XYZ file of C-alpha atoms in Angstrom:
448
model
C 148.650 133.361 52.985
C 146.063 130.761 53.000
C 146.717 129.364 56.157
C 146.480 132.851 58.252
C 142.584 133.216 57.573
C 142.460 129.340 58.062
C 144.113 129.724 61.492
C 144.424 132.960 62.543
C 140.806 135.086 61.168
C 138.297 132.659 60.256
C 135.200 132.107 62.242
C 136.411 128.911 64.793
C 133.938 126.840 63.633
C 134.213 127.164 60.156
C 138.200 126.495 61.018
C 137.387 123.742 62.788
C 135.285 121.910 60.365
C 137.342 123.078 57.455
C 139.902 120.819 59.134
C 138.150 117.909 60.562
C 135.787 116.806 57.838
C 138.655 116.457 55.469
C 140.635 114.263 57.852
C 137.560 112.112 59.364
C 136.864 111.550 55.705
C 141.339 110.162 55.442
C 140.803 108.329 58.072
C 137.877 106.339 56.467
C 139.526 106.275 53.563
C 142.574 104.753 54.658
C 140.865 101.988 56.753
C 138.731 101.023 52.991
C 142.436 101.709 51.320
C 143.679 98.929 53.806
C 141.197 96.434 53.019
C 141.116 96.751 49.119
C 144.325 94.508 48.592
C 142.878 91.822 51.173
C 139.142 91.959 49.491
C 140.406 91.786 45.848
C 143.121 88.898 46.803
C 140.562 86.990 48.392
C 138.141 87.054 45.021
C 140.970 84.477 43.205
C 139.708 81.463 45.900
C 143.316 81.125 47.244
C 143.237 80.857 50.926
C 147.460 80.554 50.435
C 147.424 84.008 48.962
C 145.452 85.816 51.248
C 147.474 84.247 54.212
C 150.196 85.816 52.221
C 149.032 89.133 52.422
C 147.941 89.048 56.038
C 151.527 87.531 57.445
C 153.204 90.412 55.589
C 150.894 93.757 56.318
C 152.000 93.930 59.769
C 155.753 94.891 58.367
C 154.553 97.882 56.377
C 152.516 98.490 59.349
C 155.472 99.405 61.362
C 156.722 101.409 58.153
C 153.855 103.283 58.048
C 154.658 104.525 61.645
C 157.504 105.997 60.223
C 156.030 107.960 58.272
C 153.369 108.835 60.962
C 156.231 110.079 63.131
C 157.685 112.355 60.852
C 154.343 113.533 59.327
C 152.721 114.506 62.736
C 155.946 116.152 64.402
C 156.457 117.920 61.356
C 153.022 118.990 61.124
C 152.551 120.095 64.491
C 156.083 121.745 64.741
C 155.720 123.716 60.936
C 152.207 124.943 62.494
C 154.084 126.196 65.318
C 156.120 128.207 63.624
C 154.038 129.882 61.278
C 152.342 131.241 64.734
C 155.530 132.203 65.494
C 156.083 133.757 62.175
C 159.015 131.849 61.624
C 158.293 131.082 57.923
C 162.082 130.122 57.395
C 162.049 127.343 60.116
C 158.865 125.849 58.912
C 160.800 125.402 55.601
C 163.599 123.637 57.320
C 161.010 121.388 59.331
C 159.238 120.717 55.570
C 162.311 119.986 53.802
C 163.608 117.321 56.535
C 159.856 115.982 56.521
C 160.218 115.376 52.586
C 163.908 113.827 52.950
C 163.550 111.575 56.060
C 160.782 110.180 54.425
C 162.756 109.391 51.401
C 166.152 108.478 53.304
C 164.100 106.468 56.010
C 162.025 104.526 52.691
C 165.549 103.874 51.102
C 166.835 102.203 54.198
C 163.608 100.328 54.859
C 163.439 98.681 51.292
C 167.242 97.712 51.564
C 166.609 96.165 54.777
C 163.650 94.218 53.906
C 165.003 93.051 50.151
C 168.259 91.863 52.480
C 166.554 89.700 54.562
C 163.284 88.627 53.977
C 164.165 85.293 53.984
C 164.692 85.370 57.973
C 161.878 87.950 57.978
C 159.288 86.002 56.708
C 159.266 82.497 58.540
C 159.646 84.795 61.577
C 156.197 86.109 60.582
C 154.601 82.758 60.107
C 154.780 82.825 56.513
C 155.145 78.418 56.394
C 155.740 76.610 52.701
C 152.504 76.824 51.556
C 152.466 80.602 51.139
C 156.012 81.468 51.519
C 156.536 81.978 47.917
C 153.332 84.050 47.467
C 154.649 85.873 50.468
C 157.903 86.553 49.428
C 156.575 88.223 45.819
C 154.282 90.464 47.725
C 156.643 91.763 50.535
C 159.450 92.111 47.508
C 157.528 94.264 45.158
C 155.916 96.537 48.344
C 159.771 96.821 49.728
C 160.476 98.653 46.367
C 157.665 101.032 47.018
C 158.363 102.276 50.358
C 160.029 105.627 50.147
C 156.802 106.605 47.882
C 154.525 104.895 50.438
C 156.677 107.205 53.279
C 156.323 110.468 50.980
C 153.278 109.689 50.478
C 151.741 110.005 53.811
C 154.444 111.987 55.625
C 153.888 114.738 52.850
C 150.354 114.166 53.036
C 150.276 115.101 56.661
C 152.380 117.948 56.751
C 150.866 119.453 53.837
C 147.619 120.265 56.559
C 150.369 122.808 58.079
C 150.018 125.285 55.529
C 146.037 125.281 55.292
C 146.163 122.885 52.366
C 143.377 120.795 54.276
C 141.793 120.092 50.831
C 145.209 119.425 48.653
C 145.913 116.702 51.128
C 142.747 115.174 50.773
C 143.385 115.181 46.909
C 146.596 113.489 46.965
C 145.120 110.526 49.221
C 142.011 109.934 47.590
C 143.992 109.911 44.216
C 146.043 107.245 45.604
C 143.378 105.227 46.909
C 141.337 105.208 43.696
C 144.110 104.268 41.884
C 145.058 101.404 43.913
C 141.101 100.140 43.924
C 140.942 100.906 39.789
C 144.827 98.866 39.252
C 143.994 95.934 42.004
C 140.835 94.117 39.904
C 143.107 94.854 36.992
C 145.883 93.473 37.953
C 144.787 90.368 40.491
C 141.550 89.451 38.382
C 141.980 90.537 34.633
C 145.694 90.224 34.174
C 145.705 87.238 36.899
C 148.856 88.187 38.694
C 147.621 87.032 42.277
C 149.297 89.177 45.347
C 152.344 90.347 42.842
C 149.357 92.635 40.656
C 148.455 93.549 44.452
C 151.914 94.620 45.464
C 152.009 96.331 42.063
C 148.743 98.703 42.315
C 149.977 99.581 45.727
C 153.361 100.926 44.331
C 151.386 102.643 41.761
C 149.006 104.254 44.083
C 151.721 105.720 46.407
C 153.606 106.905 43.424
C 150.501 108.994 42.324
C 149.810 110.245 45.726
C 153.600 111.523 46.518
C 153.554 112.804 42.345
C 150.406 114.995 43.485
C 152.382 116.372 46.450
C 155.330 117.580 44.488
C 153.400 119.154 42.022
C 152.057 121.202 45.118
C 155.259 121.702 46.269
C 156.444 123.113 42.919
C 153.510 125.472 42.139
C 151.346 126.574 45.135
C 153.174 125.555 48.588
C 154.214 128.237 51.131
C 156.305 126.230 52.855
C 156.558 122.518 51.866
C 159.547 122.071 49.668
C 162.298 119.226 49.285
C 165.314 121.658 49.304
C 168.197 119.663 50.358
C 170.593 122.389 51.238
C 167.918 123.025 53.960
C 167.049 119.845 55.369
C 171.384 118.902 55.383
C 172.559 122.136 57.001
C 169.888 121.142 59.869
C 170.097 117.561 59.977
C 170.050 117.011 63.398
C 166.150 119.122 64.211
C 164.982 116.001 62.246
C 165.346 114.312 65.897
C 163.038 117.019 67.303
C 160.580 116.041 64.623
C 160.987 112.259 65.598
C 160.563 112.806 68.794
C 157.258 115.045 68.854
C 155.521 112.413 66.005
C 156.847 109.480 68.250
C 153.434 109.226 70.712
C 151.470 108.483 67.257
C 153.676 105.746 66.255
C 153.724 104.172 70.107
C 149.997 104.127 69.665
C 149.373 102.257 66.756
C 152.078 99.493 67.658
C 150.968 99.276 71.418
C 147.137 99.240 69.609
C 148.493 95.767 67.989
C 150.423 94.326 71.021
C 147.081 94.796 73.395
C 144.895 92.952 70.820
C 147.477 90.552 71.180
C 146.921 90.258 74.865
C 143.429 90.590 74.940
C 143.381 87.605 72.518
C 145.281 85.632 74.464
C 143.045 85.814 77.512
C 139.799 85.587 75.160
C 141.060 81.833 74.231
C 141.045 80.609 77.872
C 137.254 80.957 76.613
C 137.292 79.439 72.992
C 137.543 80.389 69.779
C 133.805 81.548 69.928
C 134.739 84.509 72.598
C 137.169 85.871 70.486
C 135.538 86.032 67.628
C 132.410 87.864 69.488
C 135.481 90.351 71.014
C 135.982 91.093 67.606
C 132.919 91.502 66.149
C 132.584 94.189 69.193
C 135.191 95.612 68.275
C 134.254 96.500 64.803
C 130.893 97.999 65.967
C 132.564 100.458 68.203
C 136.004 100.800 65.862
C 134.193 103.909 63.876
C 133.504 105.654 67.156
C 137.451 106.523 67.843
C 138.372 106.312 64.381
C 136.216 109.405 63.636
C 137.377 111.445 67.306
C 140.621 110.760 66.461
C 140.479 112.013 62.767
C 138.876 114.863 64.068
C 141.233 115.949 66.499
C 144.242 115.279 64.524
C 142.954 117.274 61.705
C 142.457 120.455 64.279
C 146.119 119.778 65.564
C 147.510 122.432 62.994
C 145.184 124.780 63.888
C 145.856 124.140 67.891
C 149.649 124.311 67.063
C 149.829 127.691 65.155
C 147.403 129.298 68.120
C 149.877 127.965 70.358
C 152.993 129.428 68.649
C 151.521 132.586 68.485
C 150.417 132.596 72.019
C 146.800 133.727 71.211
C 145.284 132.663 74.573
C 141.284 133.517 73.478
C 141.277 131.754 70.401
C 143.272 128.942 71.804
C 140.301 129.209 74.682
C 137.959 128.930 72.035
C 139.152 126.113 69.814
C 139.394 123.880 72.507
C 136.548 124.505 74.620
C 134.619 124.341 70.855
C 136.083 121.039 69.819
C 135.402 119.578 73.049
C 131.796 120.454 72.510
C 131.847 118.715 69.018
C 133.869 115.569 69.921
C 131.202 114.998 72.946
C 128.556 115.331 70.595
C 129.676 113.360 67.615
C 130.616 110.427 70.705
C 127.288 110.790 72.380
C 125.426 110.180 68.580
C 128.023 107.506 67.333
C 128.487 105.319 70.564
C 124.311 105.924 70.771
C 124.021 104.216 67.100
C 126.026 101.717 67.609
C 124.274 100.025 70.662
C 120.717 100.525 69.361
C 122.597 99.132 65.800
C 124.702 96.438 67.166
C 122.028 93.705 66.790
C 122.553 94.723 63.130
C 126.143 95.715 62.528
C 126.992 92.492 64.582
C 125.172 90.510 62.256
C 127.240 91.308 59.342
C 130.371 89.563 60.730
C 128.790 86.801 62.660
C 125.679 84.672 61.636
C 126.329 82.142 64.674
C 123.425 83.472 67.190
C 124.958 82.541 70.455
C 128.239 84.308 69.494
C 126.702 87.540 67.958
C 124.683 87.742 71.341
C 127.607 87.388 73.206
C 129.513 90.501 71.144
C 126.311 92.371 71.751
C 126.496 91.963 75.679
C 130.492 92.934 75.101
C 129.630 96.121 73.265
C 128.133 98.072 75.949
C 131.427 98.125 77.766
C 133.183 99.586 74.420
C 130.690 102.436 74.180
C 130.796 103.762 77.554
C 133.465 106.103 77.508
C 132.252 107.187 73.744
C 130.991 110.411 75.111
C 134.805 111.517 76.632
C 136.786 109.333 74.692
C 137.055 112.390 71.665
C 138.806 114.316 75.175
C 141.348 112.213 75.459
C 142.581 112.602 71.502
C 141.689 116.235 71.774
C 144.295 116.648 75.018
C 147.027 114.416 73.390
C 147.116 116.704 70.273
C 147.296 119.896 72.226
C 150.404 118.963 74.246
C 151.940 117.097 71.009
C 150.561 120.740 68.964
C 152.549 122.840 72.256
C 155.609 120.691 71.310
C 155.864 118.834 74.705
C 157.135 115.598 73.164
C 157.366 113.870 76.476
C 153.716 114.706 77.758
C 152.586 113.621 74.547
C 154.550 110.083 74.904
C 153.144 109.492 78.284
C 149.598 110.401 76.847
C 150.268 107.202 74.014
C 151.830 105.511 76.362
C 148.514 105.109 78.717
C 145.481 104.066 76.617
C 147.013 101.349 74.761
C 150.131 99.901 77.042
C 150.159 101.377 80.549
C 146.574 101.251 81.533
C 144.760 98.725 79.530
C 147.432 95.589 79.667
C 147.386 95.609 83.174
C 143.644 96.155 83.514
C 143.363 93.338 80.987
C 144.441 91.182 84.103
C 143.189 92.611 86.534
C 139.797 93.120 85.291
C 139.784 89.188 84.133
C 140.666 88.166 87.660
C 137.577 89.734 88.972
C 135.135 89.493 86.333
C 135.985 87.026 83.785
C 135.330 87.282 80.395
C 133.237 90.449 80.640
C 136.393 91.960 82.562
C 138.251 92.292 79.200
C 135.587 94.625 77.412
C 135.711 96.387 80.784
C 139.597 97.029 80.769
C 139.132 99.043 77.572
C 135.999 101.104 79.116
C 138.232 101.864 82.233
C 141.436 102.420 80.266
C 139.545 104.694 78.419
C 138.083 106.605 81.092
C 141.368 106.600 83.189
C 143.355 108.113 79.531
C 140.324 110.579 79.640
C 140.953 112.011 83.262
C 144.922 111.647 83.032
C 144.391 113.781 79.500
C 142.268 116.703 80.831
C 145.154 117.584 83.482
C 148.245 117.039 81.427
C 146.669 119.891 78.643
C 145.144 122.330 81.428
C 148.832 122.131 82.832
C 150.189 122.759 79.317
C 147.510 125.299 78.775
C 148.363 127.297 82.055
C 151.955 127.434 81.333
C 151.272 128.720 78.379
C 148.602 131.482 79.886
C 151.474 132.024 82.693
C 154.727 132.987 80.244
C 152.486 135.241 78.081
C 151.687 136.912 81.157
C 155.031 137.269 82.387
C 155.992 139.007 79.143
């Protein structure tokens, strides 16, 4: 099977980046994929329109997490058991994957076609773009279950060893949606609706790809539903164990939110330096974090077959590379922020002030890739409440409160210095919760 000399017998290093490059290079892919609509929209002049877009994102934002859930606990738990060698319960865990998505999608889209006329003025969508507003959310709504499929079977798909398959299936979505959105917002001039329309299109290609997989090559992924009814109720264990990645990327949104809202005690200037800071250093975690989740199979299936030395070794190795790659990144973008600053700001006094905020977002870029690396190995070991706690902190827990705190003592400079001490605090916190994991691990195989 392809994914025993992925996980089991290849080199660890040539495992290792067999699985991260692929999912570093997702990662950037999805944050161009989420700009595309936005750029293209914003080409027709129509300031209404492209409010339109940015009031409703947010909602398939929170859809997406869905599909984040169910894509990393399956992933994680299917990797699992082919250590185990339990090929027949990775094929239950696929199937429910494949049909939550779907039944999850079908609910979403009903919910949304019901009542988005509460949902959007709730949003902030006000007369002028209410109508553009309501077209775009609409025709997305109908494409959720593929949007869900999509990335759920995307994700999973990395259980199997199919690291390159999966990057297939989500490039081929993204181009599409790039090649349709000019087409259909420019040439055929149908505004935010042609927008809504190419991303449809380009989910519908993506989860298309996936089946075809499914049909002809996959080990274990498969959409039987005999599978996924008989064992409905494991699709909680899968919800549970993918949970921590949703709480992140909501309580990433909420802590803007309240960084933001301290920022414009200082004016609109401060907040627009925060974010320019932001975007420097925003590459620095997105790459950590793409590698470490794309090892997380290969953590998992070394965990579920309790081999201790090449557990060892793929963790003490991709704490070596994460260091590195933080150490180089967070390096480049202080020397480069006079630069990189200067592509979203052009007022001097306010890029000067982001530059004096980014040195405070690239301190902990040497440990931060720790942190990601620890809250994948206790998600991989299938400790769904370790994992929560470990989402819970960075984000939520820690920074809000050292949002305040921070403030109170330092002002302005406080709030880059909440996310520096978050970060380190998440770091320290991380390192104990997966030696504790590890150990426990180390102490039943002994005790066998």
């Amino acid at each position: 099977m392809q994914y025993e000399k992925l996980f089991r017998t290849q080199s660890v290093w040539k495992s290792i980046f067999s699985l991260a490059i692929p999912s570093v290079i997702i990662i950037l892919v999805m944050i161009l994929y989420n700009m595309t609509d936005m750029f293209f929209v914003g080409q027709l002049g129509d300031y209404n329109q492209v409010a339109a877009v940015s009031v409703v994102s947010p909602i398939f934002s929170l859809a997406t997490a869905v599909a984040t859930m169910l894509g990393s606990g399956g992933c994680a738990l299917i990797a699992r058991a082919l250590g185990s060698d339990d090929t027949k319960q990775a094929k239950v865990y696929a199937s429910l994957c494949g049909w939550g998505s779907i039944g999850f999608g079908l609910l979403i889209t009903a919910a949304l076609l019901l009542a988005r006329k509460a949902i959007l003025p709730a949003l902030g969508a006000n007369e002028d773009i209410i109508s553009y507003a309501e077209a775009y959310m609409s025709i997305c709504a109908l494409g959720v279950p593929f949007m869900l499929a999509s990335t759920t079977l995307g994700t999973i798909i990395r259980a199997e060893g199919a690291v390159k398959e999966g990057m297939i299936g989500n490039m081929a979505a993204t181009l599409v949606n790039m090649i349709l959105d000019p087409l259909f917002i420019l040439v055929m001039g149908m505004g935010v609706a042609g927008a809504a329309v190419a991303t449809v299109i380009g989910n519908l290609v993506g989860t298309l790809y996936y089946v075809y997989f499914m049909r002809k090559k996959a080990a274990v992924l498969n959409m039987s539903f005999h599978l996924a009814g008989k064992n409905f109720r494991m699709l909680f264990s899968i919800l549970a164990l993918g949970m921590p990645n949703a709480l992140s990327s909501i309580l990433s949104g909420f802590a803007s939110t309240f960084s933001n809202r301290l920022l414009g005690n200082y004016g609109t200037d401060a907040i627009a330096a925060m974010a320019a800071a932001g975007k420097t250093t925003m590459l620095i975690a997105m790459i950590q974090m793409g590698i470490c989740m794309g090892i997380q199979p290969l953590l998992a299936y070394n965990y579920g077959a309790k081999d201790i030395q090449r557990l060892k070794e793929v963790i003490r190795k991709v704490s070596i590379l994460t260091i590195g790659v933080g150490m180089v990144t967070g390096g480049l973008c202080y020397i480069c922020r006079h630069q990189i600053i200067g592509m979203f700001i052009k007022n001097v006094s306010v890029a000067r002030l982001g530059e004096e905020l980014v040195l405070f977002l690239v301190a902990a870029s040497p440990v931060i890739g720790l942190y990601y690396l620890s809250t994948n190995f206790v998600q991989a070991s299938g400790n769904a409440l370790s994992a929560t706690v470990m989402s819970l902190l960075r984000q939520g827990a820690l920074l809000i409160p050292l949002l305040y705190l921070l403030h109170e003592f330092m002002g302005m400079s406080g709030i880059a210095a909440a996310h520096m001490a978050a970060d380190l605090l998440s770091v320290v916190i991380g390192i104990f919760l997966l030696f504790r994991q590890y150990s426990r691990l180390v102490r039943e195989t002994e005790n066998e």
